[in-house]
Structure formats: C-alpha cells, structure tokens
Short mmCIF file of C-alpha atoms in Angstrom, two decimals:
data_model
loop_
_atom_site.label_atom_id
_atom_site.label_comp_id
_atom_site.label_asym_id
_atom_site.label_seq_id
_atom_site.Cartn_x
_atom_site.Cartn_y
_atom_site.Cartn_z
CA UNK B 9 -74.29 269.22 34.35
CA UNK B 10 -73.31 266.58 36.28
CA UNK B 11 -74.31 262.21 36.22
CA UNK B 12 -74.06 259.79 38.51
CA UNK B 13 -75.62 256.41 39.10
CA UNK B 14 -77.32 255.24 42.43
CA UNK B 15 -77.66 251.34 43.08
CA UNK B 16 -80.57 250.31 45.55
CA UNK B 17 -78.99 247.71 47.62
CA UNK B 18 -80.39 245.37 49.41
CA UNK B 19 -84.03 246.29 48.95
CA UNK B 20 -86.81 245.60 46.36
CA UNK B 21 -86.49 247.91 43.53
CA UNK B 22 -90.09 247.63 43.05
CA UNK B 23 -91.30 249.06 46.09
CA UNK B 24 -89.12 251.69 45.71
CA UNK B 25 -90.08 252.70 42.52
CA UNK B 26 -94.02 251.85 43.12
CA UNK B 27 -96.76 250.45 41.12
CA UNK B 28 -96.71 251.60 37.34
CA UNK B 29 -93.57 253.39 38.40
CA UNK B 30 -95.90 255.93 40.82
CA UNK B 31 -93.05 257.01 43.16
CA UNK B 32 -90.49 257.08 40.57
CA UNK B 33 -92.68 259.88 38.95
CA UNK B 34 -93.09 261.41 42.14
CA UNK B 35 -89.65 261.71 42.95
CA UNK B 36 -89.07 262.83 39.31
CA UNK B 37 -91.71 265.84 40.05
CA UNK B 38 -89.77 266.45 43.03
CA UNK B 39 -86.55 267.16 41.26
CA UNK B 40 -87.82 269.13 37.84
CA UNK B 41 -83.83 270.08 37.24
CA UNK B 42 -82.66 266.13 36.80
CA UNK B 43 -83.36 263.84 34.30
CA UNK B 44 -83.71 260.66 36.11
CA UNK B 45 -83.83 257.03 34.32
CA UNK B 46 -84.26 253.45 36.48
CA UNK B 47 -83.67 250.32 35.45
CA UNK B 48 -83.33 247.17 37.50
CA UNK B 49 -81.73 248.40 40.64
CA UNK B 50 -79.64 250.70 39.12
CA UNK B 51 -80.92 254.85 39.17
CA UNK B 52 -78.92 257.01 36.30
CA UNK B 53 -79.16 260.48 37.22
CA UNK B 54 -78.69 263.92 34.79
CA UNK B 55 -78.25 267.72 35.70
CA UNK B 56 -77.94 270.33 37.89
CA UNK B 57 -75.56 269.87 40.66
CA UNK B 58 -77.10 271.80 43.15
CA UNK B 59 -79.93 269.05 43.06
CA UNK B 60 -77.82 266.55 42.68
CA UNK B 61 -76.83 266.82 46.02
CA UNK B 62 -79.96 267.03 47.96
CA UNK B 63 -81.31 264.03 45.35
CA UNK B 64 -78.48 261.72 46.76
CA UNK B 65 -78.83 262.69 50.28
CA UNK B 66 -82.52 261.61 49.99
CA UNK B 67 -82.39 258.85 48.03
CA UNK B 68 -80.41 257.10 50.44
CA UNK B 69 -82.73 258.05 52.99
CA UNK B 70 -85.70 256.11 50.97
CA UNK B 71 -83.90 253.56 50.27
CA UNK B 72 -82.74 252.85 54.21
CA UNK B 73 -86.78 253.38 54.88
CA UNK B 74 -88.03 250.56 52.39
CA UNK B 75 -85.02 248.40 54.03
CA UNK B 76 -86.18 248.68 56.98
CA UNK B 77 -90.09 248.49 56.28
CA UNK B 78 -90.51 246.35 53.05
CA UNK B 79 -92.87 249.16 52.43
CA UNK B 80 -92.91 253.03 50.44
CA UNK B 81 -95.27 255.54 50.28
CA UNK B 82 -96.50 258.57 48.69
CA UNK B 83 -96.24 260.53 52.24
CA UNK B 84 -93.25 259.13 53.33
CA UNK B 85 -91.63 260.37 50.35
CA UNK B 86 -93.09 263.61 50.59
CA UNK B 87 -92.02 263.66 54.66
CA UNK B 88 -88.10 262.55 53.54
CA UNK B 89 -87.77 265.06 50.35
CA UNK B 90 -88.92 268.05 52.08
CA UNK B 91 -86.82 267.26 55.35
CA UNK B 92 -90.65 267.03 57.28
CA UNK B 93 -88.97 263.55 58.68
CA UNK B 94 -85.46 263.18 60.43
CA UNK B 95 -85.09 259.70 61.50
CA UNK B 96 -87.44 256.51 60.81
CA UNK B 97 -87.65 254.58 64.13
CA UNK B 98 -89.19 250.98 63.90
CA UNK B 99 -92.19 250.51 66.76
CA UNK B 100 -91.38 248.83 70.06
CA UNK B 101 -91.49 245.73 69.65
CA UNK B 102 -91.33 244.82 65.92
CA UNK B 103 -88.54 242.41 64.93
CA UNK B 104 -88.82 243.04 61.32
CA UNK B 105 -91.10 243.93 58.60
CA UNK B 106 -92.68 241.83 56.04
CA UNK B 107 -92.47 242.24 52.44
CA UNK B 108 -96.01 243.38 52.29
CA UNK B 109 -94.91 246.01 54.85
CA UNK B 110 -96.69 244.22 58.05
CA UNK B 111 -94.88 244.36 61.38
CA UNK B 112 -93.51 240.88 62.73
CA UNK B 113 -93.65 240.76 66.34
CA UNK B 114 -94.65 239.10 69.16
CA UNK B 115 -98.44 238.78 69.73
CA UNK B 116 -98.45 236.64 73.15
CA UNK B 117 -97.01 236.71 76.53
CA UNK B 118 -94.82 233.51 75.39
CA UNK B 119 -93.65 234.60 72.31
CA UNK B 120 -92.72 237.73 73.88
CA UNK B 121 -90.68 235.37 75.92
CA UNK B 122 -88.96 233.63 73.26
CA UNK B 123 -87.71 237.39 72.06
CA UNK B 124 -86.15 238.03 75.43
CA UNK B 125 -84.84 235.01 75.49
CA UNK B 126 -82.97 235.08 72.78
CA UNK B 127 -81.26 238.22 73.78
CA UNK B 128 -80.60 237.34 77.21
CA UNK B 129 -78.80 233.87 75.66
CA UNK B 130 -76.80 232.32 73.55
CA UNK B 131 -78.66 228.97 73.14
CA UNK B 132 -82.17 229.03 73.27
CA UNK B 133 -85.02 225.99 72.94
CA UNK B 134 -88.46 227.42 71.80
CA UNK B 135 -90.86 223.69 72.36
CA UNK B 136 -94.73 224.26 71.42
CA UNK B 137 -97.09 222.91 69.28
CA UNK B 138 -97.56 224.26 65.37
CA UNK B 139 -99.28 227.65 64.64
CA UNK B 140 -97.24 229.00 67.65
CA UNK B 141 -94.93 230.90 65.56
CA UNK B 142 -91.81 229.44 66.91
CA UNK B 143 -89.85 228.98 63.56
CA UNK B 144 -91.45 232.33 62.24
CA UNK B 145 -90.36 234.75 65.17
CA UNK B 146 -86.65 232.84 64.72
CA UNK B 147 -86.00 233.31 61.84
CA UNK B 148 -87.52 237.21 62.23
CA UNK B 149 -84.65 237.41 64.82
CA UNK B 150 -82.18 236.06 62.57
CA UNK B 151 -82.79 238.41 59.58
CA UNK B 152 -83.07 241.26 61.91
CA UNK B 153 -79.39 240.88 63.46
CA UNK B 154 -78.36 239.53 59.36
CA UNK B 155 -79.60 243.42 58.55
CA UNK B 156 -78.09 245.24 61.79
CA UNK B 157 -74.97 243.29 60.61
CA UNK B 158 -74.56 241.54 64.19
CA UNK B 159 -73.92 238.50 62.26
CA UNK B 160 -72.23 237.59 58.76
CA UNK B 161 -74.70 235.13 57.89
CA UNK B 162 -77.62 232.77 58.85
CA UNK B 163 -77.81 228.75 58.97
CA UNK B 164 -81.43 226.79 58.93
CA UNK B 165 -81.31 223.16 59.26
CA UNK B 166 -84.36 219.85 59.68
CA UNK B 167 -83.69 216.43 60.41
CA UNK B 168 -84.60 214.80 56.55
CA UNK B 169 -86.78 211.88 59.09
CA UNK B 170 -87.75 210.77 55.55
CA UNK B 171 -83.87 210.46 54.26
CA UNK B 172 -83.87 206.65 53.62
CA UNK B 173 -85.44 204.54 50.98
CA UNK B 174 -88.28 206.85 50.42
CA UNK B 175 -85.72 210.01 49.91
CA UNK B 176 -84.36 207.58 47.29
CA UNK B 177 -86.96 207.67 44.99
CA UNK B 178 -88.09 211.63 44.42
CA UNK B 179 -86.72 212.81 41.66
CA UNK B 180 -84.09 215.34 40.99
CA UNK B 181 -80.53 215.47 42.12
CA UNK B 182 -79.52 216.02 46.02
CA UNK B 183 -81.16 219.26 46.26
CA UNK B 184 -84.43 218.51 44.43
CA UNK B 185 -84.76 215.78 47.25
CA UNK B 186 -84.64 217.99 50.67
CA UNK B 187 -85.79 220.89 49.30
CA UNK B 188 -89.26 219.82 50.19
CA UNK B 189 -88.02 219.29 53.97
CA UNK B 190 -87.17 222.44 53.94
CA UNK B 191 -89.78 224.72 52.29
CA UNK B 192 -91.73 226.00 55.42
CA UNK B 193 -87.85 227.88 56.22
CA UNK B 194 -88.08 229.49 52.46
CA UNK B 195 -91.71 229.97 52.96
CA UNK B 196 -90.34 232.72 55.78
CA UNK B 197 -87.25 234.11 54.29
CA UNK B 198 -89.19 234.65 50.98
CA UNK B 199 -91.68 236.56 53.59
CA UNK B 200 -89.38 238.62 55.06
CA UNK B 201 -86.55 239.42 52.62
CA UNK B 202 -86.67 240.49 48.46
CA UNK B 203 -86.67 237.91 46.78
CA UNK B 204 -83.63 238.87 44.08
CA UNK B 205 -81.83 239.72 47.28
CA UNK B 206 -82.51 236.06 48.94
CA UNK B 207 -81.54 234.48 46.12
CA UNK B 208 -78.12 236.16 46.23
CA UNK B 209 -77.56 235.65 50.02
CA UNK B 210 -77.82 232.24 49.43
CA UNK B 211 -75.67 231.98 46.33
CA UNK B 212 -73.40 233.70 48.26
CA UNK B 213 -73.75 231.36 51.26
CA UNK B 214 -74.79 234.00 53.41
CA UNK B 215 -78.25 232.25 53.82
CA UNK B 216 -77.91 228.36 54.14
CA UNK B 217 -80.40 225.99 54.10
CA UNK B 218 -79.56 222.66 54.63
CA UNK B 219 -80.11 218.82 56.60
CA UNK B 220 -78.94 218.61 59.61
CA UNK B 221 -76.47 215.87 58.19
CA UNK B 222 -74.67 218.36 56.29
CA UNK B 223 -73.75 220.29 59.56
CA UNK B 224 -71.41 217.78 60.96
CA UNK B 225 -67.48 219.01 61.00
CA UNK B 226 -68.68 222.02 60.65
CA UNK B 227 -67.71 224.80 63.44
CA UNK B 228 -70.74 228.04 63.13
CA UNK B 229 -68.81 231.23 63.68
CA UNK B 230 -70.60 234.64 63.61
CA UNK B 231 -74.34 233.47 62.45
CA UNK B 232 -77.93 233.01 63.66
CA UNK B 233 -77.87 228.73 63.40
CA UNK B 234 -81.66 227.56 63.85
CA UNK B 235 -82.10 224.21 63.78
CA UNK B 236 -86.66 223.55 63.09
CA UNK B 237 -88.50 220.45 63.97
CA UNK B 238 -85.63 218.91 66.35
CA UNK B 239 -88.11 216.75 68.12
CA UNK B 240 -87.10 214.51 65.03
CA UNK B 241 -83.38 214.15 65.86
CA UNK B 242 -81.79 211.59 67.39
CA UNK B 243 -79.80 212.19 70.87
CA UNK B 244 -76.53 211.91 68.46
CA UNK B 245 -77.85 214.31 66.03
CA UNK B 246 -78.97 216.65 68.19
CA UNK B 247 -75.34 216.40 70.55
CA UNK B 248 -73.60 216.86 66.89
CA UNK B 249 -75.44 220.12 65.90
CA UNK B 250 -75.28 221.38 69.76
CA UNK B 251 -71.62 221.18 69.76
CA UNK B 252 -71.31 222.98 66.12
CA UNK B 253 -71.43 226.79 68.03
CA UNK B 254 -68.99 228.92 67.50
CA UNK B 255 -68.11 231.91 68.26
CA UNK B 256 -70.82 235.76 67.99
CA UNK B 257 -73.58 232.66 66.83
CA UNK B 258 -76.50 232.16 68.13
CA UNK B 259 -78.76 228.81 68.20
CA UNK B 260 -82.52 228.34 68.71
CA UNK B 261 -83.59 225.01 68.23
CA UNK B 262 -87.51 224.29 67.50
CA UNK B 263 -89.56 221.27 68.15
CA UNK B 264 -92.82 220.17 68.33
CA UNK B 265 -93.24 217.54 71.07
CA UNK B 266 -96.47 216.27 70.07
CA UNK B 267 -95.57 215.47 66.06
CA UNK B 268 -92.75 212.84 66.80
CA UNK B 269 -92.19 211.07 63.48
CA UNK B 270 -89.11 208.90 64.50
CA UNK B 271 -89.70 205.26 64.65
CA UNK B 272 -91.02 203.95 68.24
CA UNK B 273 -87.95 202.35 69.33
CA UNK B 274 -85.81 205.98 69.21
CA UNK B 275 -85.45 208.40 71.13
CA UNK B 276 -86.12 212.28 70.64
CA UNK B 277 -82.85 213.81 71.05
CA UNK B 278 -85.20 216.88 72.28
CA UNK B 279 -86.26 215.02 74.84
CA UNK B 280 -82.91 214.11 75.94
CA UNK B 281 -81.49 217.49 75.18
CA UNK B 282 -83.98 219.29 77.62
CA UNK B 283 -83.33 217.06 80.08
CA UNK B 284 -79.60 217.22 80.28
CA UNK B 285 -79.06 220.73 79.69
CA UNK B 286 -82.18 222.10 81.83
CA UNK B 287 -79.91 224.10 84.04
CA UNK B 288 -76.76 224.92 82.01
CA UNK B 289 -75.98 228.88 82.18
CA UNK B 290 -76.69 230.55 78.70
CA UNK B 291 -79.20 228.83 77.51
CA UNK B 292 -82.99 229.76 77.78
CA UNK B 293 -86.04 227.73 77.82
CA UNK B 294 -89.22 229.22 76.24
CA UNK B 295 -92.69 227.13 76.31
CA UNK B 296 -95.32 227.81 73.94
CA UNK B 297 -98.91 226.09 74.00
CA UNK B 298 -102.58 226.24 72.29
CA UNK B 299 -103.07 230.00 73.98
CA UNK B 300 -100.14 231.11 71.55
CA UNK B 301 -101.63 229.67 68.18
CA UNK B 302 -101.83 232.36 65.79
CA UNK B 303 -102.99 230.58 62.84
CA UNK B 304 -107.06 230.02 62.07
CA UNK B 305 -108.55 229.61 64.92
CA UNK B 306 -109.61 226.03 64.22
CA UNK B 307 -105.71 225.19 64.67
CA UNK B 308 -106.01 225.77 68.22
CA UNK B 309 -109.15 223.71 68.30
CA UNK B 310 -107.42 220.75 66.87
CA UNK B 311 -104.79 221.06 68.55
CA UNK B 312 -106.65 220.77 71.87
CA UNK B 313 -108.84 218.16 70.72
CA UNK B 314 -105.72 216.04 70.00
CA UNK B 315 -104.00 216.79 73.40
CA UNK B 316 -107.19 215.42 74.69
CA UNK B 317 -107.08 212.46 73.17
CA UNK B 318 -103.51 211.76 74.08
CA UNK B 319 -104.45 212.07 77.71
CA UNK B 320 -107.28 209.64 77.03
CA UNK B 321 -104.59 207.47 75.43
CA UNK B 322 -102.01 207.54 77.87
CA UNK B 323 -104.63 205.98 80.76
CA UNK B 324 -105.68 203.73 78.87
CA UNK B 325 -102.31 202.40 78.72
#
C-alpha cells in the first residue's frame, strides 16, 4: 500500500471532478483497488501500487485535456483510462478554448488575418469598429502563447480618457477607480482562464492589467503587451507605450476609429501612429469592418447606420 497526492495545476478543479462530483466517481469506478479522496485541487490517493501507476499516468493525461479544452467528459475519460486515445490535438484553427469548453477562433476572412498577422510580426495594429472581436481574438492569442509558455507573462493596458476631475470623484482607492476602464479585458480573461487560477496570475504579476500611464519607464521583456481602445491616446502616449517593447514580446494595439472620445482639439495618437509607421518592417496592419461583427446582428446594423450618417455629416461640412 502505497499514497501519494496529485495537485491539478493550472486548471479548474471543478471540471475535472464534474457536476455532483460525476467524474470523480467515474474515475473512482475505474480504479476499484485505490481509495481516492479530492479536495480543492489537491487528489490524495490510497493502495495498490500496481494501480497507482497507471492512475498517475492518466491523471495527468486528464488534467493536460481539461487545460487545454476548459472542458471534461464522461467519454473522454473513458477514451484516456483505457488507452482508446493517445494524443488530444486542438482543431485547426482554434486559438484557445473557453471555459464553457467552446472553441475561440477566427470566424471571418479578417480576423483570420489578424491571427496571421500576429505570427508573421512582432507589432501588430488590429483598427475596426466594436463587435469585431479585435480585443477578444488578442487576448485569445496572448493566453494561448501564456499556456505554450512562449511568454512569461501578459500586459493589458486603456487610455483612463476619463482620468481627470471625473476619475476624482468614484469612490475607492486607485484601483477601485480604473478598474471600470478596464473590465471588458477581465470580462475575457475570466472567459478564457479559471478563475482561482486568474486570480493568482495576477497576484503574481503574471497577468497585468493596468492604464496606460502606469507603463511609462517600463521596458516589456518576454510578454504578450496589448494595449485596447488606443484611438483614445494621445500621439505622446501612444510613442511612450510603442517604445516600451522589449525583447520575445509581442504588441497588438486595438482601436476603434469611429468612437474617438478625446477632446476636439487632440489628436488620436492612432491616427498618427498608422500614419508614420505604415511601412516599417515587423509590424502588420489588419482592418476589420461591419462584415466582421460577430455580436447580435443589430450591432452591425447600427453600426452601418452610423457610418452613414458620418458620411452625411462630413458633406455637409
């Protein structure tokens, strides 16, 4: 009689073990000469040493499934225990999976283009207006080369357009003010990664969210930086975060052209960016518009009706 402990790393205990503990009674069936006991992320195992063996071999093999699928089932234990599977490829074309076990991937020509893209440069600017999927397929491509350990960690920043006065009087300390700027960018880790496990990349700074004011002196070595919503920088801001890169990082930078929020007198700093660095080597330009929408339908509706009337606009000026 032997014991040993197993700890499920970086994955979500609960889809390993299933709902009401279903494939932690499965496995348990599986293995009639161990006494197995689960709690939190942590698997205590009891008996024969024969078993042992072949129990360790396979739970490692479930466990590098549900990391790379967000997702368990009765089969694919039943495949992986009796040896029916040898290797668990993820489907051309999927970046990652969600947590609900749903492939991410592209689902138009452009986005499609924003994936080659990034692998074909270092630098890449992804324009197009929202429901495109931009910021969603970036940071897919971030926590897909955070998992393949290409890169130590991942950096999202906004522009805070709202960090004046009116930043001034939200409650809360520092945090409790931005956080708000930048929900949408938890709004897709929390899709994409477990939660218990998010929470401990970024207590571990492995995941950082912040302002783009809190990336100057900084130099971004080994990470996936994405900077969302740059259309609201200013040409300094935007020069500042440009010249951050390091060394193995990666940058996409987002924007919206048509949701401006700076005052009338400034700038974009997009706008300036794209224009000065249109035909620099390494970095990529991808285009998305109303045919890549892949929200409700009415998005792309109001989005055209809006372009429409900014056409309208700009004659009549």
């Amino acid at each position: 009689m032997i014991e040993k402990h197993f700890v499920l790393e970086d994955i979500d205990p609960v889809v390993f073990y299933g709902v009401g503990n279903g494939h932690l009674q499965m496995i348990r069936s599986l293995y009639p000469k161990l006494r197995i006991v689960a709690r939190d992320n942590v698997i205590r195992v009891l008996g024969d040493e024969e078993q042992m063996g072949a129990f360790e071999e396979n739970v490692e093999k479930l466990r590098q499934h549900v990391l790379r699928f967000n997702a368990l089932k009765e089969e694919d234990i039943l495949d992986i225990v009796k040896g029916k599977r040898t290797k668990d490829d993820i489907p051309e074309g999927v970046i990652v999976f969600s947590m609900s076990g749903r492939p991410i991937k592209p689902r138009t020509a452009n986005q499609q283009r924003l994936i080659e893209a990034y692998q074909e440069n270092d630098m890449i600017f992804a324009v197009g207006p929202a429901g495109t999927g931009k910021t969603y397929l970036s940071i897919a491509l971030a926590v897909k080369a955070l998992k393949e350990k290409a890169v130590k960690k991942i950096i999202l920043s906004r522009p805070a357009v709202e960090a004046g006065e009116k930043l001034g009087f939200l409650p809360g300390d520092m945090k409790d003010k931005i956080d708000p700027y930048l929900q949408p960018l938890y709004d897709a880790l929390e899709d994409m990664l477990p939660l218990v496990k998010l929470q401990d990349m970024m207590e571990k700074h492995i995941i950082q969210i912040a302002p783009l004011a809190f990336m100057r002196g900084r130099t971004l070595n080994d990470a996936v930086v994405i900077l969302d919503e740059a259309q609201n920088t200013t040409p300094a801001q935007i020069r500042m975060f440009l010249t951050r890169m390091g060394w193995n990082t990666k940058m996409i930078i987002t924007g919206d052209m048509t949701q401006i929020d700076l005052p009338h007198s400034q700038k974009s700093g997009l706008i300036e960016a794209l224009h000065i660095l249109n035909n620099v080597e390494g970095i990529g330009v991808v285009n998305l518009d109303s045919h890549d929408i892949v929200r409700h339908k009415l998005v792309t509706r109001i989005v055209n009706a809006y372009e429409e009337f900014d056409k309208i606009e700009k004659l009549k000026n």
